[in-house]
Amino acid sequence: LRPGTTPPARRPVPPPQRHRRILCTTHPVMLATGSIDL
């Protein structure tokens, strides 16, 4: 990478609201079971 350019990973890209909501709702379940595939 050249100096002055920002790597894509460094740029904060918010996930879609739909995916975010799914993560929020299934997080407790994932902690409980640990076998959930998103």
Short mmCIF file of N, CA and C in Angstrom, two decimals:
data_model
loop_
_atom_site.label_atom_id
_atom_site.label_comp_id
_atom_site.label_asym_id
_atom_site.label_seq_id
_atom_site.Cartn_x
_atom_site.Cartn_y
_atom_site.Cartn_z
N LEU A 1 0.84 -1.21 0.00
CA LEU A 1 0.00 0.00 0.00
C LEU A 1 0.87 1.25 0.00
N ARG A 2 0.45 2.23 -0.77
CA ARG A 2 1.22 3.48 -0.80
C ARG A 2 0.85 4.35 0.40
N PRO A 3 1.78 5.16 0.85
CA PRO A 3 1.51 6.06 1.98
C PRO A 3 0.42 7.06 1.61
N GLY A 4 -0.54 7.23 2.51
CA GLY A 4 -1.61 8.17 2.24
C GLY A 4 -2.91 7.47 1.85
N THR A 5 -2.80 6.17 1.58
CA THR A 5 -4.02 5.44 1.23
C THR A 5 -4.50 4.66 2.44
N THR A 6 -5.81 4.57 2.58
CA THR A 6 -6.37 3.86 3.73
C THR A 6 -6.77 2.45 3.31
N PRO A 7 -6.26 1.45 4.00
CA PRO A 7 -6.66 0.07 3.70
C PRO A 7 -8.15 -0.13 3.94
N PRO A 8 -8.80 -0.96 3.14
CA PRO A 8 -10.25 -1.18 3.26
C PRO A 8 -10.64 -1.70 4.65
N ALA A 9 -9.77 -2.47 5.26
CA ALA A 9 -10.09 -3.06 6.56
C ALA A 9 -10.15 -1.98 7.64
N ARG A 10 -9.39 -0.90 7.44
CA ARG A 10 -9.35 0.16 8.44
C ARG A 10 -10.60 1.02 8.39
N ARG A 11 -11.26 1.03 7.22
CA ARG A 11 -12.44 1.86 7.07
C ARG A 11 -13.64 1.21 7.76
N PRO A 12 -14.28 1.89 8.71
CA PRO A 12 -15.43 1.31 9.42
C PRO A 12 -16.64 1.20 8.51
N VAL A 13 -16.99 -0.03 8.14
CA VAL A 13 -18.14 -0.25 7.28
C VAL A 13 -19.26 -0.89 8.09
N PRO A 14 -20.32 -0.13 8.39
CA PRO A 14 -21.42 -0.67 9.18
C PRO A 14 -22.15 -1.77 8.42
N PRO A 15 -22.46 -2.88 9.08
CA PRO A 15 -23.20 -3.97 8.43
C PRO A 15 -24.64 -3.55 8.16
N PRO A 16 -25.29 -4.21 7.22
CA PRO A 16 -26.70 -3.90 6.94
C PRO A 16 -27.55 -4.05 8.20
N GLN A 17 -28.59 -3.24 8.30
CA GLN A 17 -29.45 -3.27 9.49
C GLN A 17 -30.05 -4.66 9.68
N ARG A 18 -30.38 -5.30 8.57
CA ARG A 18 -31.00 -6.62 8.65
C ARG A 18 -30.05 -7.61 9.32
N HIS A 19 -28.80 -7.62 8.85
CA HIS A 19 -27.81 -8.54 9.41
C HIS A 19 -27.53 -8.19 10.87
N ARG A 20 -27.50 -6.89 11.13
CA ARG A 20 -27.21 -6.43 12.48
C ARG A 20 -28.30 -6.89 13.45
N ARG A 21 -29.53 -6.78 13.00
CA ARG A 21 -30.66 -7.17 13.86
C ARG A 21 -30.61 -8.67 14.13
N ILE A 22 -30.27 -9.44 13.10
CA ILE A 22 -30.18 -10.91 13.25
C ILE A 22 -29.09 -11.24 14.27
N LEU A 23 -27.96 -10.54 14.17
CA LEU A 23 -26.86 -10.79 15.10
C LEU A 23 -27.28 -10.45 16.52
N CYS A 24 -28.01 -9.33 16.66
CA CYS A 24 -28.43 -8.91 18.00
C CYS A 24 -29.40 -9.91 18.62
N THR A 25 -30.27 -10.47 17.79
CA THR A 25 -31.29 -11.36 18.33
C THR A 25 -30.74 -12.76 18.57
N THR A 26 -29.76 -13.18 17.76
CA THR A 26 -29.28 -14.56 17.87
C THR A 26 -28.03 -14.66 18.73
N HIS A 27 -27.51 -13.52 19.18
CA HIS A 27 -26.29 -13.57 19.99
C HIS A 27 -26.46 -14.40 21.26
N PRO A 28 -27.52 -14.16 22.05
CA PRO A 28 -27.72 -14.97 23.27
C PRO A 28 -27.85 -16.45 22.95
N VAL A 29 -28.51 -16.76 21.84
CA VAL A 29 -28.69 -18.16 21.46
C VAL A 29 -27.34 -18.76 21.09
N MET A 30 -26.51 -17.98 20.39
CA MET A 30 -25.18 -18.47 20.00
C MET A 30 -24.34 -18.75 21.25
N LEU A 31 -24.46 -17.88 22.23
CA LEU A 31 -23.71 -18.09 23.46
C LEU A 31 -24.18 -19.35 24.17
N ALA A 32 -25.47 -19.63 24.06
CA ALA A 32 -26.03 -20.79 24.75
C ALA A 32 -25.69 -22.09 24.03
N THR A 33 -25.87 -22.09 22.70
CA THR A 33 -25.65 -23.34 21.95
C THR A 33 -24.27 -23.38 21.33
N GLY A 34 -23.89 -22.29 20.65
CA GLY A 34 -22.57 -22.26 20.03
C GLY A 34 -22.52 -23.05 18.74
N SER A 35 -23.68 -23.48 18.25
CA SER A 35 -23.69 -24.27 17.02
C SER A 35 -24.61 -23.65 15.98
N ILE A 36 -24.70 -22.32 16.02
CA ILE A 36 -25.58 -21.63 15.08
C ILE A 36 -24.75 -21.12 13.90
N ASP A 37 -25.20 -21.39 12.71
CA ASP A 37 -24.51 -20.94 11.51
C ASP A 37 -25.26 -19.76 10.90
N LEU A 38 -24.60 -18.60 10.81
CA LEU A 38 -25.26 -17.43 10.23
C LEU A 38 -25.03 -17.43 8.73
#
